[in-house]
């Protein structure tokens, strides 16, 4: 009564459809993970390239400022002033690292990895 050929065929089709759906979901998850990893690697690479360019820019600007200050205070004092400025910037970054660095990075990574 319950097991005629049409019911068995329908159950077989349903099982096949579920198997196909699970396979598609697995592929979707793989592609989603790959997309997020690629976006993360791209963001890291872009950040590293920009950081390198900013560092090179700051080095040249530091030498320019030191050489501009040299006639007024002497070459050694000019380089000392530039070094003191960078020390103050370093201390500020250390003091405000959570607000300036950690929170924005966590927000960026969360938005990157959680968006659909």
mmCIF file of C-alpha atoms in Angstrom:
data_model
loop_
_atom_site.group_PDB
_atom_site.id
_atom_site.type_symbol
_atom_site.label_atom_id
_atom_site.label_comp_id
_atom_site.label_asym_id
_atom_site.label_seq_id
_atom_site.Cartn_x
_atom_site.Cartn_y
_atom_site.Cartn_z
ATOM 1 C CA UNK A 1 0.000 0.000 0.000
ATOM 2 C CA UNK A 2 2.733 2.500 0.944
ATOM 3 C CA UNK A 3 5.481 1.074 -1.226
ATOM 4 C CA UNK A 4 4.334 1.254 -4.789
ATOM 5 C CA UNK A 5 6.776 2.017 -7.593
ATOM 6 C CA UNK A 6 5.828 5.680 -7.879
ATOM 7 C CA UNK A 7 6.527 6.356 -4.186
ATOM 8 C CA UNK A 8 9.896 4.626 -4.417
ATOM 9 C CA UNK A 9 10.750 6.619 -7.550
ATOM 10 C CA UNK A 10 9.714 9.890 -5.860
ATOM 11 C CA UNK A 11 11.801 9.080 -2.780
ATOM 12 C CA UNK A 12 14.763 8.240 -5.043
ATOM 13 C CA UNK A 13 14.362 11.560 -6.881
ATOM 14 C CA UNK A 14 14.166 13.387 -3.574
ATOM 15 C CA UNK A 15 17.307 11.662 -2.295
ATOM 16 C CA UNK A 16 19.115 12.532 -5.538
ATOM 17 C CA UNK A 17 17.964 16.166 -5.285
ATOM 18 C CA UNK A 18 19.169 16.376 -1.660
ATOM 19 C CA UNK A 19 22.532 14.859 -2.632
ATOM 20 C CA UNK A 20 22.863 17.375 -5.487
ATOM 21 C CA UNK A 21 21.898 20.249 -3.151
ATOM 22 C CA UNK A 22 24.507 19.200 -0.566
ATOM 23 C CA UNK A 23 27.151 19.055 -3.308
ATOM 24 C CA UNK A 24 26.208 22.530 -4.527
ATOM 25 C CA UNK A 25 26.309 23.885 -0.980
ATOM 26 C CA UNK A 26 29.784 22.380 -0.493
ATOM 27 C CA UNK A 27 30.987 24.040 -3.712
ATOM 28 C CA UNK A 28 29.428 27.350 -2.655
ATOM 29 C CA UNK A 29 31.225 27.231 0.700
ATOM 30 C CA UNK A 30 34.548 26.454 -1.025
ATOM 31 C CA UNK A 31 34.114 29.353 -3.437
ATOM 32 C CA UNK A 32 33.092 31.686 -0.617
ATOM 33 C CA UNK A 33 36.167 30.757 1.434
ATOM 34 C CA UNK A 34 38.429 31.176 -1.597
ATOM 35 C CA UNK A 35 36.915 34.598 -2.340
ATOM 36 C CA UNK A 36 37.438 35.765 1.237
ATOM 37 C CA UNK A 37 41.014 34.484 1.364
ATOM 38 C CA UNK A 38 41.823 36.227 -1.922
ATOM 39 C CA UNK A 39 40.281 39.473 -0.677
ATOM 40 C CA UNK A 40 42.239 39.194 2.570
ATOM 41 C CA UNK A 41 45.537 38.521 0.762
ATOM 42 C CA UNK A 42 44.836 41.440 -1.582
ATOM 43 C CA UNK A 43 44.150 43.756 1.345
ATOM 44 C CA UNK A 44 47.327 42.641 3.139
ATOM 45 C CA UNK A 45 49.433 43.063 -0.013
ATOM 46 C CA UNK A 46 47.996 46.499 -0.705
ATOM 47 C CA UNK A 47 48.621 47.543 2.901
ATOM 48 C CA UNK A 48 52.228 46.344 2.760
ATOM 49 C CA UNK A 49 52.920 48.143 -0.522
ATOM 50 C CA UNK A 50 51.362 51.368 0.744
ATOM 51 C CA UNK A 51 53.237 51.102 4.049
ATOM 52 C CA UNK A 52 56.528 50.643 2.199
ATOM 53 C CA UNK A 53 55.840 53.696 0.033
ATOM 54 C CA UNK A 54 54.902 55.775 3.084
ATOM 55 C CA UNK A 55 58.093 54.688 4.865
ATOM 56 C CA UNK A 56 60.238 55.679 1.873
ATOM 57 C CA UNK A 57 58.389 59.017 1.674
ATOM 58 C CA UNK A 58 58.948 59.660 5.393
ATOM 59 C CA UNK A 59 62.651 58.872 5.136
ATOM 60 C CA UNK A 60 63.136 61.397 2.349
ATOM 61 C CA UNK A 61 61.019 64.003 4.150
ATOM 62 C CA UNK A 62 62.986 63.435 7.352
ATOM 63 C CA UNK A 63 66.281 64.064 5.586
ATOM 64 C CA UNK A 64 64.826 67.157 3.904
ATOM 65 C CA UNK A 65 63.580 68.586 7.222
ATOM 66 C CA UNK A 66 66.865 67.817 8.957
ATOM 67 C CA UNK A 67 68.886 69.502 6.217
ATOM 68 C CA UNK A 68 66.507 72.494 6.268
ATOM 69 C CA UNK A 69 66.959 72.864 10.050
ATOM 70 C CA UNK A 70 70.744 72.349 9.890
ATOM 71 C CA UNK A 71 71.736 75.987 9.195
ATOM 72 C CA UNK A 72 69.698 77.181 12.204
ATOM 73 C CA UNK A 73 70.632 74.576 14.848
ATOM 74 C CA UNK A 74 73.444 72.481 13.383
ATOM 75 C CA UNK A 75 73.287 69.185 11.558
ATOM 76 C CA UNK A 76 73.408 66.926 14.629
ATOM 77 C CA UNK A 77 70.718 68.906 16.458
ATOM 78 C CA UNK A 78 68.522 68.926 13.345
ATOM 79 C CA UNK A 79 68.658 65.140 13.128
ATOM 80 C CA UNK A 80 68.000 65.001 16.888
ATOM 81 C CA UNK A 81 64.878 67.140 16.466
ATOM 82 C CA UNK A 82 63.584 64.871 13.703
ATOM 83 C CA UNK A 83 64.333 61.800 15.853
ATOM 84 C CA UNK A 84 62.527 63.363 18.845
ATOM 85 C CA UNK A 85 59.490 64.008 16.647
ATOM 86 C CA UNK A 86 59.417 60.344 15.616
ATOM 87 C CA UNK A 87 59.826 59.286 19.246
ATOM 88 C CA UNK A 88 56.761 61.364 20.191
ATOM 89 C CA UNK A 89 54.801 59.836 17.300
ATOM 90 C CA UNK A 90 55.885 56.347 18.454
ATOM 91 C CA UNK A 91 54.734 57.033 22.016
ATOM 92 C CA UNK A 92 51.368 58.330 20.770
ATOM 93 C CA UNK A 93 50.887 55.234 18.603
ATOM 94 C CA UNK A 94 51.733 52.960 21.543
ATOM 95 C CA UNK A 95 49.345 54.833 23.839
ATOM 96 C CA UNK A 96 46.442 54.908 21.372
ATOM 97 C CA UNK A 97 47.123 51.621 19.549
ATOM 98 C CA UNK A 98 43.733 50.095 20.409
ATOM 99 C CA UNK A 99 41.779 53.104 19.178
ATOM 100 C CA UNK A 100 43.945 53.842 16.109
ATOM 101 C CA UNK A 101 45.048 50.379 14.989
ATOM 102 C CA UNK A 102 43.418 47.381 16.682
ATOM 103 C CA UNK A 103 39.747 48.395 16.491
ATOM 104 C CA UNK A 104 39.849 49.539 12.843
ATOM 105 C CA UNK A 105 41.691 46.359 11.817
ATOM 106 C CA UNK A 106 39.222 44.147 13.686
ATOM 107 C CA UNK A 107 36.280 46.030 12.125
ATOM 108 C CA UNK A 108 37.809 45.739 8.656
ATOM 109 C CA UNK A 109 38.530 42.014 8.989
ATOM 110 C CA UNK A 110 35.103 41.322 10.463
ATOM 111 C CA UNK A 111 33.377 43.175 7.634
ATOM 112 C CA UNK A 112 35.564 41.427 5.059
ATOM 113 C CA UNK A 113 35.035 37.929 6.420
ATOM 114 C CA UNK A 114 31.394 38.226 7.509
ATOM 115 C CA UNK A 115 29.812 39.831 4.433
ATOM 116 C CA UNK A 116 27.951 37.585 2.046
#
